[in-house]
Amino acid sequence: MDLPILERESELVRLAAAAQEAAEGAGSVALVFGEAGIGKSSLVKAMPERLPGQARMLVGECDDLATRRPLGPFRDLVGSVGTELARAVTEGGDRNRVYAALHEELARTPHPAVLVVEDAHWADEASLDALRFLVRRIERLPALLVLTYRDDEVSSGHPLRHLLGQVSRAQRVHRLPLAPLSLDAVRTLSAAGRLDLDPAEVHQVTSGNPFFVAEVLAAGGTGVVPPTVVDAVLARLRGLDSATVAALEQLAVVPSAVERPLIDALLADGVAGLTAAEQRGLLAVAPERVAFRHDLIRRAVADSLPAARRIELNRTVLAALVARPGSDAARLVHHAAQAGDEDAVARYGPDAARDAAGAGAHREAAAQLRLVLRARHRYTPAELADLLERYAVESYTIADSAAAVAAQRDAVALRRTLGDIRALGADLRWLSRIHWWAGDAAPAQEAAREAVTVLEHAGDDRLLALAVSNTAQLRMLSDRYAEAVAHGERAIALAQKAGDPAILSHALNNVGTARWRGGDPRGRDQLEESLDVALAAGEVEHACRAYANLIWTLLDHLQYAEADRFLPPAMDLADRAEHLGFLTYLHVELAMRRFAAGDWEHAERHAEYGMHAFVPARCPALTVLARVRVRRGGAPGADELLTEAWETAVRTGELQRTGPVAAARAEAAWLRGDPAGVRAAAEPVYVQARSLPGVPYRAELAYWLTRAGRPAETDGSDHPYACQARGEWRRAAALWQAAGCPYEHAVALAQSPDPADRLTALAALDALGAEPQARLIRADLRRHGVRHVPRGPLAATRENPAGLTERQVQVLRLLADGLTNAEIAGRLVVSVRTVDNHVRAVLEKLDAPTRRQVSVRAAELGLLDGHES
């Protein structure tokens, strides 16, 4: 039963307008979302007739496989796109080639492309990476990228969430949440179907979900209104002959469109046996493939099957796929797992994992290897060690540190029994790296020490150089600078002997960073040499690491202008190379830079990139987010963020993590009037920092201890915090002003005994929105008899705990009333694009992943008090 599409006119108009803008060179992203059955696919199917005449529409789908197909939605484009993209996605293994081909395909003129990726909540990691690549460039392409997804299935930890966060920061984004059908629409559909059903009852039972409505209306001949979609779907199977039902059941266990050769292999009558099912509206039959009209239909049929029947049907699919050369390994493993065929999983799983890893789908590769390792007894010890190593690498890559450590430990244990000391040494070095990435300093050091011991007599200069350089890195990170330099210089000599520029860059990086942080400014020259070696050799990872250490150390030394010189090329390199780990780390460093500049909104935005990343990025990201909330006051969650940051920092045992967190905790304690808390936060870390040369955190911690009544040594340093600790507020203020740190400049100026200076500081703090510090200064001025102390700003940003502007509060309340962006624009007499930006800001500031959750979150914060719908 084909029903018209209703109540989607505004969405189609916006998509058509976006496609026209893309044709004019202004690309954008459209997010189409809602619950299952809400009509996302129907909207996509209705798009072609609304698009500009010259537009090309490309549609790829993500499948609900247990382990996703690498680049699945892009493989669906084969036959509709150029040969280079078709070959790139089919052959896989070279992400840069895929990205370049995608970019070239979407850049073609004069025919703008509308690329639709359906069911993005099921996207594999390689596809998500490719979409991230496109999102960062879409504004400069003559293309519209449309993503459809089920927002109620995208939790905070869902793989799609990071991509959606990136989309939210794009300049041109269209959010199209699909609402349920109204009672009037259901009444129209009932009349169109000439069915004697009560529209109100249908609307009540289906909650206006278009798919459920269609199924209930299609089953209307039964004389009842089925209470669930499963009943509705199964009602449509009644009356079909047993052969057709059996064919539907066979197809239902395949969670994707079924290509024609597989149809012919699975069904004795081929597509001819599907005529009745097509006529009932259950299937969409095309010359090259067959698919269920909606995945909910397929699931309803599959879920109605007894387990034994599902197992047998999956065995049949598996046999047909095995018999076809070139079958996708991921599909083979899916059906093998569903059929309980461990032999087949063991046979095809390693290849499926290799294909996924080659395509950059590391999450899928880890999942395949996890399946494979359930049957460890099927492999020899050497094979098992290799599989464990691969699983450790993939788990490390997707930041599953616990799984990576466990697998690598098992691999090391096996290597000890096999007598291959080169492999054992290499595995120990890798175990050390994984431990460090997980934030576990002590086991990282122990594995590093043993790796060097094992490789000393292995006769492999390259592996030994890598192990020694790894030791140098750990010594540098744990502030054992002399040891780091000694190990690093040995690694440099070994790397030069082996002729390996990657390890040479790594070792130069460690030595240069150790010297520079240890107080020897000449270390910077070696660190920059490390960068030059890596760039010349095309070693992107090592170049990114050199950039990261350069920038971090410059930030530590308040050399912000110099850091600004390195940040853009560093981020451009990591972005172009799709090195997402280092790109995240660089975003966090940019957050640190913006925080110092008093640009707290952008500091938060960049810090959020590291919130769920690996420990070395997450710890400083948490610290920046906490410090912004501490300095602004009012916003909840600062204490929780500081607690998590501190626990994470302590695990690393690194002063570059514990120092900033200790300073942040001390500042928070001072602003709440707790001198004892200041001393408790700062003193233990200060004692550690005082024993080391060249540590920038020593001055800040000494300052906080001095303010809390426990004067600390400053070693005559000219660091502005050291000047403040010595009471040299005027010099400190000048130094902070020269460095470009407005908050610190104001706080130093507020130490002046002159009320005029303190009033100047107060005005600067009010401009920054630094309410807690401003409150302390106001109280101090009043205690000293200063009259006419300004009361401070009364803007909406101070009057609500989410930091919303007055306009954003207006938008929030209209969102809570259920208005669309277009309706809000009409109510406020602004453009839809302006409302789009305000809505994005409201969602971000309330940490609400969907519009539906805005009202709940706003009510929790009291932002709807006194508001009547």
PDB file of C-alpha atoms in Angstrom, residues 204 227 391 415 527-528 557 577 600 613-614 850:
ATOM      1  CA  GLN A 204      -3.422   6.822  19.420  1.00  0.00           C
ATOM      2  CA  PRO A 227      -1.310  -3.049  18.945  1.00  0.00           C
ATOM      3  CA  TYR A 391      43.717  -7.061  18.686  1.00  0.00           C
ATOM      4  CA  ARG A 415      56.145 -14.882  23.179  1.00  0.00           C
ATOM      5  CA  LEU A 527      62.939  19.563  19.186  1.00  0.00           C
ATOM      6  CA  GLU A 528      62.658  21.625  16.015  1.00  0.00           C
ATOM      7  CA  HIS A 557      56.598  29.144  29.173  1.00  0.00           C
ATOM      8  CA  ALA A 577      46.565  13.163   7.282  1.00  0.00           C
ATOM      9  CA  TRP A 600      36.635  30.877  27.385  1.00  0.00           C
ATOM     10  CA  ALA A 613      39.839  10.768  24.261  1.00  0.00           C
ATOM     11  CA  PHE A 614      42.921   8.893  25.483  1.00  0.00           C
ATOM     12  CA  THR A 850      18.445  16.076  21.067  1.00  0.00           C
TER      13      THR A 850
END
